[in-house]
PDB file of C-alpha atoms in Angstrom:
ATOM      1  CA  UNK A   4      98.733 110.336  88.070  1.00  0.00           C
ATOM      2  CA  UNK A   5      96.303 110.651  90.954  1.00  0.00           C
ATOM      3  CA  UNK A   6      94.849 107.190  90.295  1.00  0.00           C
ATOM      4  CA  UNK A   7      97.901 105.638  91.950  1.00  0.00           C
ATOM      5  CA  UNK A   8      96.781 107.237  95.208  1.00  0.00           C
ATOM      6  CA  UNK A   9      93.797 104.877  95.198  1.00  0.00           C
ATOM      7  CA  UNK A  10      96.078 101.862  95.679  1.00  0.00           C
ATOM      8  CA  UNK A  11      97.173 102.572  99.295  1.00  0.00           C
ATOM      9  CA  UNK A  12      93.824 104.152 100.126  1.00  0.00           C
ATOM     10  CA  UNK A  13      92.000 101.047  98.964  1.00  0.00           C
ATOM     11  CA  UNK A  14      94.225  98.881 101.165  1.00  0.00           C
ATOM     12  CA  UNK A  15      93.457 101.050 104.190  1.00  0.00           C
ATOM     13  CA  UNK A  16      89.694 100.951 103.628  1.00  0.00           C
ATOM     14  CA  UNK A  17      89.621  97.290 102.611  1.00  0.00           C
ATOM     15  CA  UNK A  18      91.797  96.167 105.529  1.00  0.00           C
ATOM     16  CA  UNK A  19      89.964  98.073 108.259  1.00  0.00           C
ATOM     17  CA  UNK A  20      86.569  97.024 106.906  1.00  0.00           C
ATOM     18  CA  UNK A  21      87.745  93.416 106.635  1.00  0.00           C
ATOM     19  CA  UNK A  22      88.796  92.939 110.241  1.00  0.00           C
ATOM     20  CA  UNK A  23      85.558  94.472 111.512  1.00  0.00           C
ATOM     21  CA  UNK A  24      83.482  92.282 109.197  1.00  0.00           C
ATOM     22  CA  UNK A  25      85.238  89.234 110.639  1.00  0.00           C
ATOM     23  CA  UNK A  26      84.549  90.586 114.125  1.00  0.00           C
ATOM     24  CA  UNK A  27      80.823  91.025 113.416  1.00  0.00           C
ATOM     25  CA  UNK A  28      80.525  87.508 111.995  1.00  0.00           C
ATOM     26  CA  UNK A  29      82.351  85.921 114.932  1.00  0.00           C
ATOM     27  CA  UNK A  30      80.189  87.765 117.460  1.00  0.00           C
ATOM     28  CA  UNK A  31      76.953  87.010 115.626  1.00  0.00           C
ATOM     29  CA  UNK A  32      77.585  83.257 115.409  1.00  0.00           C
ATOM     30  CA  UNK A  33      78.859  83.049 118.989  1.00  0.00           C
ATOM     31  CA  UNK A  34      82.403  81.849 118.309  1.00  0.00           C
ATOM     32  CA  UNK A  35      83.631  84.690 120.533  1.00  0.00           C
ATOM     33  CA  UNK A  36      81.926  85.970 123.646  1.00  0.00           C
ATOM     34  CA  UNK A  37      82.492  89.686 124.172  1.00  0.00           C
ATOM     35  CA  UNK A  38      80.710  89.572 127.549  1.00  0.00           C
ATOM     36  CA  UNK A  39      83.643  87.621 128.967  1.00  0.00           C
ATOM     37  CA  UNK A  40      86.416  89.704 127.433  1.00  0.00           C
ATOM     38  CA  UNK A  41      87.322  91.599 124.289  1.00  0.00           C
ATOM     39  CA  UNK A  42      88.838  89.215 121.698  1.00  0.00           C
ATOM     40  CA  UNK A  43      92.016  89.450 119.671  1.00  0.00           C
ATOM     41  CA  UNK A  44      91.659  89.831 115.918  1.00  0.00           C
ATOM     42  CA  UNK A  45      93.128  86.373 115.448  1.00  0.00           C
ATOM     43  CA  UNK A  46      90.575  84.860 117.810  1.00  0.00           C
ATOM     44  CA  UNK A  47      87.767  86.279 115.695  1.00  0.00           C
ATOM     45  CA  UNK A  48      89.272  84.677 112.600  1.00  0.00           C
ATOM     46  CA  UNK A  49      90.147  81.308 114.114  1.00  0.00           C
ATOM     47  CA  UNK A  50      86.923  79.407 113.504  1.00  0.00           C
ATOM     48  CA  UNK A  51      84.717  78.700 110.513  1.00  0.00           C
ATOM     49  CA  UNK A  52      83.110  80.254 108.592  1.00  0.00           C
ATOM     50  CA  UNK A  53      84.941  83.523 109.281  1.00  0.00           C
ATOM     51  CA  UNK A  54      88.357  81.825 109.275  1.00  0.00           C
ATOM     52  CA  UNK A  55      88.248  81.419 105.498  1.00  0.00           C
ATOM     53  CA  UNK A  56      87.145  85.035 105.075  1.00  0.00           C
ATOM     54  CA  UNK A  57      89.939  86.182 107.386  1.00  0.00           C
ATOM     55  CA  UNK A  58      92.524  84.188 105.435  1.00  0.00           C
ATOM     56  CA  UNK A  59      91.317  85.594 102.138  1.00  0.00           C
ATOM     57  CA  UNK A  60      91.416  89.144 103.482  1.00  0.00           C
ATOM     58  CA  UNK A  61      94.985  88.627 104.667  1.00  0.00           C
ATOM     59  CA  UNK A  62      96.047  87.198 101.305  1.00  0.00           C
ATOM     60  CA  UNK A  63      94.548  90.109  99.377  1.00  0.00           C
ATOM     61  CA  UNK A  64      96.095  92.625 101.780  1.00  0.00           C
ATOM     62  CA  UNK A  65      99.451  90.875 101.347  1.00  0.00           C
ATOM     63  CA  UNK A  66      99.320  91.201  97.557  1.00  0.00           C
ATOM     64  CA  UNK A  67      98.291  94.865  97.652  1.00  0.00           C
ATOM     65  CA  UNK A  68     100.868  95.553 100.356  1.00  0.00           C
ATOM     66  CA  UNK A  69     103.674  94.020  98.304  1.00  0.00           C
ATOM     67  CA  UNK A  70     102.631  96.156  95.347  1.00  0.00           C
ATOM     68  CA  UNK A  71     102.658  99.321  97.488  1.00  0.00           C
ATOM     69  CA  UNK A  72     106.070  98.492  98.973  1.00  0.00           C
ATOM     70  CA  UNK A  73     107.539  97.972  95.512  1.00  0.00           C
ATOM     71  CA  UNK A  74     106.023 101.157  94.040  1.00  0.00           C
ATOM     72  CA  UNK A  75     107.307 103.161  97.001  1.00  0.00           C
ATOM     73  CA  UNK A  76     110.776 101.661  96.534  1.00  0.00           C
ATOM     74  CA  UNK A  77     110.755 102.634  92.861  1.00  0.00           C
ATOM     75  CA  UNK A  78     109.489 106.111  93.647  1.00  0.00           C
ATOM     76  CA  UNK A  79     112.227 106.794  96.195  1.00  0.00           C
ATOM     77  CA  UNK A  80     114.840 105.431  93.800  1.00  0.00           C
ATOM     78  CA  UNK A  81     113.574 107.662  91.012  1.00  0.00           C
ATOM     79  CA  UNK A  82     113.951 110.613  93.351  1.00  0.00           C
ATOM     80  CA  UNK A  83     117.673 109.861  93.340  1.00  0.00           C
ATOM     81  CA  UNK A  84     118.024 107.879  96.549  1.00  0.00           C
ATOM     82  CA  UNK A  85     119.861 104.618  95.902  1.00  0.00           C
ATOM     83  CA  UNK A  86     121.024 104.310  99.505  1.00  0.00           C
ATOM     84  CA  UNK A  87     120.854 101.436 101.925  1.00  0.00           C
ATOM     85  CA  UNK A  88     117.807 102.884 103.676  1.00  0.00           C
ATOM     86  CA  UNK A  89     115.630 102.405 100.602  1.00  0.00           C
ATOM     87  CA  UNK A  90     116.899  98.852 100.107  1.00  0.00           C
ATOM     88  CA  UNK A  91     116.343  98.086 103.770  1.00  0.00           C
ATOM     89  CA  UNK A  92     112.836  99.490 103.500  1.00  0.00           C
ATOM     90  CA  UNK A  93     111.780  97.261 100.623  1.00  0.00           C
ATOM     91  CA  UNK A  94     113.200  94.181 102.368  1.00  0.00           C
ATOM     92  CA  UNK A  95     111.385  94.971 105.600  1.00  0.00           C
ATOM     93  CA  UNK A  96     108.188  95.668 103.684  1.00  0.00           C
ATOM     94  CA  UNK A  97     108.296  92.346 101.840  1.00  0.00           C
ATOM     95  CA  UNK A  98     109.032  90.401 105.036  1.00  0.00           C
ATOM     96  CA  UNK A  99     106.226  92.163 106.905  1.00  0.00           C
ATOM     97  CA  UNK A 100     103.701  91.419 104.154  1.00  0.00           C
ATOM     98  CA  UNK A 101     104.781  87.772 104.186  1.00  0.00           C
ATOM     99  CA  UNK A 102     104.085  87.735 107.921  1.00  0.00           C
ATOM    100  CA  UNK A 103     100.530  88.926 107.288  1.00  0.00           C
ATOM    101  CA  UNK A 104      99.974  86.011 104.931  1.00  0.00           C
ATOM    102  CA  UNK A 105     101.371  83.556 107.496  1.00  0.00           C
ATOM    103  CA  UNK A 106      99.219  84.773 110.392  1.00  0.00           C
ATOM    104  CA  UNK A 107      96.128  84.758 108.183  1.00  0.00           C
ATOM    105  CA  UNK A 108      96.571  81.220 106.872  1.00  0.00           C
ATOM    106  CA  UNK A 109      97.793  79.560 110.073  1.00  0.00           C
ATOM    107  CA  UNK A 110      95.090  80.256 112.647  1.00  0.00           C
ATOM    108  CA  UNK A 111      96.113  80.231 116.286  1.00  0.00           C
ATOM    109  CA  UNK A 112      93.594  77.492 117.061  1.00  0.00           C
ATOM    110  CA  UNK A 113      95.430  75.159 114.646  1.00  0.00           C
ATOM    111  CA  UNK A 114      99.073  76.259 114.417  1.00  0.00           C
ATOM    112  CA  UNK A 115      99.628  78.608 117.327  1.00  0.00           C
ATOM    113  CA  UNK A 116     103.440  78.889 117.121  1.00  0.00           C
ATOM    114  CA  UNK A 117     103.455  79.507 113.369  1.00  0.00           C
ATOM    115  CA  UNK A 118     100.682  82.049 113.814  1.00  0.00           C
ATOM    116  CA  UNK A 119     102.656  83.883 116.517  1.00  0.00           C
ATOM    117  CA  UNK A 120     105.744  83.970 114.308  1.00  0.00           C
ATOM    118  CA  UNK A 121     103.667  85.496 111.515  1.00  0.00           C
ATOM    119  CA  UNK A 122     102.154  88.044 113.912  1.00  0.00           C
ATOM    120  CA  UNK A 123     105.579  89.004 115.262  1.00  0.00           C
ATOM    121  CA  UNK A 124     106.911  89.409 111.725  1.00  0.00           C
ATOM    122  CA  UNK A 125     103.919  91.472 110.615  1.00  0.00           C
ATOM    123  CA  UNK A 126     103.893  93.801 113.624  1.00  0.00           C
ATOM    124  CA  UNK A 127     107.554  94.248 114.568  1.00  0.00           C
ATOM    125  CA  UNK A 128     109.057  94.168 111.082  1.00  0.00           C
ATOM    126  CA  UNK A 129     106.152  96.268 109.788  1.00  0.00           C
ATOM    127  CA  UNK A 130     106.806  98.865 112.473  1.00  0.00           C
ATOM    128  CA  UNK A 131     110.474  99.010 111.476  1.00  0.00           C
ATOM    129  CA  UNK A 132     109.408  99.444 107.849  1.00  0.00           C
ATOM    130  CA  UNK A 133     107.322 102.509 108.643  1.00  0.00           C
ATOM    131  CA  UNK A 134     110.120 104.038 110.725  1.00  0.00           C
ATOM    132  CA  UNK A 135     112.393 103.656 107.691  1.00  0.00           C
ATOM    133  CA  UNK A 136     109.720 105.297 105.537  1.00  0.00           C
ATOM    134  CA  UNK A 137     109.570 108.182 108.007  1.00  0.00           C
ATOM    135  CA  UNK A 138     113.308 108.622 107.575  1.00  0.00           C
ATOM    136  CA  UNK A 139     112.938 108.530 103.788  1.00  0.00           C
ATOM    137  CA  UNK A 140     110.123 111.083 103.948  1.00  0.00           C
ATOM    138  CA  UNK A 141     112.648 113.719 104.988  1.00  0.00           C
ATOM    139  CA  UNK A 142     115.513 112.392 102.876  1.00  0.00           C
ATOM    140  CA  UNK A 143     114.028 112.145  99.384  1.00  0.00           C
ATOM    141  CA  UNK A 144     113.097 115.038  97.156  1.00  0.00           C
ATOM    142  CA  UNK A 145     110.667 117.346  98.986  1.00  0.00           C
ATOM    143  CA  UNK A 146     107.013 117.106  97.956  1.00  0.00           C
ATOM    144  CA  UNK A 147     104.148 119.513  98.379  1.00  0.00           C
ATOM    145  CA  UNK A 148     102.621 117.260 101.029  1.00  0.00           C
ATOM    146  CA  UNK A 149     105.658 116.674 103.221  1.00  0.00           C
ATOM    147  CA  UNK A 150     104.716 119.470 105.622  1.00  0.00           C
ATOM    148  CA  UNK A 151     101.770 117.380 106.851  1.00  0.00           C
ATOM    149  CA  UNK A 152     102.634 113.830 105.759  1.00  0.00           C
ATOM    150  CA  UNK A 153     105.881 113.848 107.740  1.00  0.00           C
ATOM    151  CA  UNK A 154     104.387 114.868 111.112  1.00  0.00           C
ATOM    152  CA  UNK A 155     101.366 112.611 110.603  1.00  0.00           C
ATOM    153  CA  UNK A 156     103.577 109.633 109.783  1.00  0.00           C
ATOM    154  CA  UNK A 157     105.801 110.407 112.766  1.00  0.00           C
ATOM    155  CA  UNK A 158     102.785 110.574 115.092  1.00  0.00           C
ATOM    156  CA  UNK A 159     101.402 107.271 113.789  1.00  0.00           C
ATOM    157  CA  UNK A 160     104.793 105.567 114.125  1.00  0.00           C
ATOM    158  CA  UNK A 161     105.131 106.774 117.712  1.00  0.00           C
ATOM    159  CA  UNK A 162     101.621 105.615 118.575  1.00  0.00           C
ATOM    160  CA  UNK A 163     102.256 102.221 116.954  1.00  0.00           C
ATOM    161  CA  UNK A 164     105.448 101.802 118.979  1.00  0.00           C
ATOM    162  CA  UNK A 165     103.666 102.659 122.221  1.00  0.00           C
ATOM    163  CA  UNK A 166     100.760 100.339 121.392  1.00  0.00           C
ATOM    164  CA  UNK A 167     103.089  97.494 120.451  1.00  0.00           C
ATOM    165  CA  UNK A 168     105.027  97.719 123.727  1.00  0.00           C
ATOM    166  CA  UNK A 169     101.836  98.153 125.746  1.00  0.00           C
ATOM    167  CA  UNK A 170     100.172  95.190 124.042  1.00  0.00           C
ATOM    168  CA  UNK A 171     103.070  92.861 124.881  1.00  0.00           C
ATOM    169  CA  UNK A 172     103.235  94.115 128.463  1.00  0.00           C
ATOM    170  CA  UNK A 173      99.498  93.711 129.036  1.00  0.00           C
ATOM    171  CA  UNK A 174      99.437  90.259 127.460  1.00  0.00           C
ATOM    172  CA  UNK A 175     102.264  89.068 129.692  1.00  0.00           C
ATOM    173  CA  UNK A 176     100.527  90.385 132.814  1.00  0.00           C
ATOM    174  CA  UNK A 177      97.205  88.700 132.056  1.00  0.00           C
ATOM    175  CA  UNK A 178      95.240  91.755 130.909  1.00  0.00           C
ATOM    176  CA  UNK A 179      94.089  90.136 127.700  1.00  0.00           C
ATOM    177  CA  UNK A 180      91.133  92.403 126.946  1.00  0.00           C
ATOM    178  CA  UNK A 181      93.287  95.521 127.170  1.00  0.00           C
ATOM    179  CA  UNK A 182      96.003  93.847 125.112  1.00  0.00           C
ATOM    180  CA  UNK A 183      93.423  92.907 122.463  1.00  0.00           C
ATOM    181  CA  UNK A 184      92.191  96.505 122.322  1.00  0.00           C
ATOM    182  CA  UNK A 185      95.775  97.642 121.749  1.00  0.00           C
ATOM    183  CA  UNK A 186      96.088  95.106 118.937  1.00  0.00           C
ATOM    184  CA  UNK A 187      92.983  96.420 117.182  1.00  0.00           C
ATOM    185  CA  UNK A 188      94.212 100.002 117.458  1.00  0.00           C
ATOM    186  CA  UNK A 189      97.683  98.967 116.255  1.00  0.00           C
ATOM    187  CA  UNK A 190      96.363  97.181 113.155  1.00  0.00           C
ATOM    188  CA  UNK A 191      94.109 100.075 112.195  1.00  0.00           C
ATOM    189  CA  UNK A 192      97.023 102.509 112.564  1.00  0.00           C
ATOM    190  CA  UNK A 193      99.114 100.268 110.319  1.00  0.00           C
ATOM    191  CA  UNK A 194      96.431 100.492 107.651  1.00  0.00           C
ATOM    192  CA  UNK A 195      96.340 104.274 108.091  1.00  0.00           C
ATOM    193  CA  UNK A 196     100.112 104.401 107.602  1.00  0.00           C
ATOM    194  CA  UNK A 197      99.691 102.517 104.340  1.00  0.00           C
ATOM    195  CA  UNK A 198      96.940 104.942 103.367  1.00  0.00           C
ATOM    196  CA  UNK A 199      99.337 107.869 103.856  1.00  0.00           C
ATOM    197  CA  UNK A 200     101.278 106.664 100.836  1.00  0.00           C
ATOM    198  CA  UNK A 201      98.373 107.987  98.800  1.00  0.00           C
ATOM    199  CA  UNK A 202      99.735 111.512  99.269  1.00  0.00           C
ATOM    200  CA  UNK A 203     103.035 110.494  97.656  1.00  0.00           C
ATOM    201  CA  UNK A 204     101.572 108.128  95.088  1.00  0.00           C
ATOM    202  CA  UNK A 205      99.416 110.834  93.512  1.00  0.00           C
ATOM    203  CA  UNK A 206     102.681 112.263  92.136  1.00  0.00           C
ATOM    204  CA  UNK A 207     103.575 108.996  90.384  1.00  0.00           C
ATOM    205  CA  UNK A 208     103.351 109.478  86.623  1.00  0.00           C
ATOM    206  CA  UNK A 209     103.601 105.829  85.639  1.00  0.00           C
ATOM    207  CA  UNK A 210     104.779 102.501  86.976  1.00  0.00           C
ATOM    208  CA  UNK A 211     106.169  99.638  84.971  1.00  0.00           C
ATOM    209  CA  UNK A 212     108.495  96.725  85.498  1.00  0.00           C
ATOM    210  CA  UNK A 213     111.131  96.281  82.798  1.00  0.00           C
ATOM    211  CA  UNK A 214     113.741  93.599  82.392  1.00  0.00           C
ATOM    212  CA  UNK A 215     116.896  94.516  80.499  1.00  0.00           C
ATOM    213  CA  UNK A 216     119.723  92.288  79.383  1.00  0.00           C
ATOM    214  CA  UNK A 217     123.034  93.918  80.108  1.00  0.00           C
ATOM    215  CA  UNK A 218     125.778  93.013  77.628  1.00  0.00           C
ATOM    216  CA  UNK A 219     129.353  93.379  78.786  1.00  0.00           C
ATOM    217  CA  UNK A 220     131.599  95.418  76.553  1.00  0.00           C
ATOM    218  CA  UNK A 221     134.046  92.555  76.307  1.00  0.00           C
ATOM    219  CA  UNK A 222     131.359  90.020  75.487  1.00  0.00           C
ATOM    220  CA  UNK A 223     131.582  88.568  71.982  1.00  0.00           C
ATOM    221  CA  UNK A 224     128.258  88.022  70.269  1.00  0.00           C
ATOM    222  CA  UNK A 225     127.570  85.640  67.441  1.00  0.00           C
ATOM    223  CA  UNK A 226     125.615  86.770  64.407  1.00  0.00           C
ATOM    224  CA  UNK A 227     124.155  84.158  62.074  1.00  0.00           C
ATOM    225  CA  UNK A 228     123.929  85.082  58.373  1.00  0.00           C
ATOM    226  CA  UNK A 229     122.917  83.158  55.305  1.00  0.00           C
ATOM    227  CA  UNK A 230     125.572  83.045  52.599  1.00  0.00           C
ATOM    228  CA  UNK A 231     125.060  81.018  49.424  1.00  0.00           C
ATOM    229  CA  UNK A 232     122.243  79.102  51.112  1.00  0.00           C
ATOM    230  CA  UNK A 233     124.581  78.022  53.908  1.00  0.00           C
ATOM    231  CA  UNK A 234     124.297  79.156  57.537  1.00  0.00           C
ATOM    232  CA  UNK A 235     127.481  80.844  58.660  1.00  0.00           C
ATOM    233  CA  UNK A 236     128.431  82.280  62.059  1.00  0.00           C
ATOM    234  CA  UNK A 237     130.108  85.663  62.165  1.00  0.00           C
ATOM    235  CA  UNK A 238     131.842  86.812  65.360  1.00  0.00           C
ATOM    236  CA  UNK A 239     130.900  90.337  66.245  1.00  0.00           C
ATOM    237  CA  UNK A 240     133.136  92.101  68.751  1.00  0.00           C
ATOM    238  CA  UNK A 241     132.024  95.532  69.980  1.00  0.00           C
ATOM    239  CA  UNK A 242     134.533  98.267  69.353  1.00  0.00           C
TER     240      UNK A 242
END
């Protein structure tokens, strides 16, 4: 069902548009001064009124991201891969999405350490998640789009790794404007990596969450019957 492809694509468009909307608001009301240096994304979303918008964007992206991570996990499992890589991927994806929620709700101007922990979790763990997905791209059942999705995902993962290392190095050496530019490019590439799932999700027929109660073969179940207007319990043992 091609409609499932809209889920990751909507996250990519919504996320990229969101951070730039926050940037425009912060520049227009003067909370950041781009003539001094280029700001980090978190700096743009640190002060009111854009801080509330930034938090809400992060929360919505977290929810959509968790949904995408779970659907991708189910899709890979349905392809026959029950290995540790798929389990590791869903764990990393959930942790990374949680980091996005933390960095969005704990602004660096209020809770700097908590914000940095959330940013580290979102970026580093998120990068590991996409490297695992690159591995799964070539492990699961081949799709019609793998010939271009695989190389594109590999290129984006490599660029994200380079940007992440460069951003940390520049920040530690005092080149904050260059480090901020790397952060903006890194975040937009992350959203593009999520958008790439649209190529795989268009092959999803349906998605549903079911809960089943597993009954052990040796488990004895009780069956209540009415006999002569009295309630009696009959032990039923599976053969």
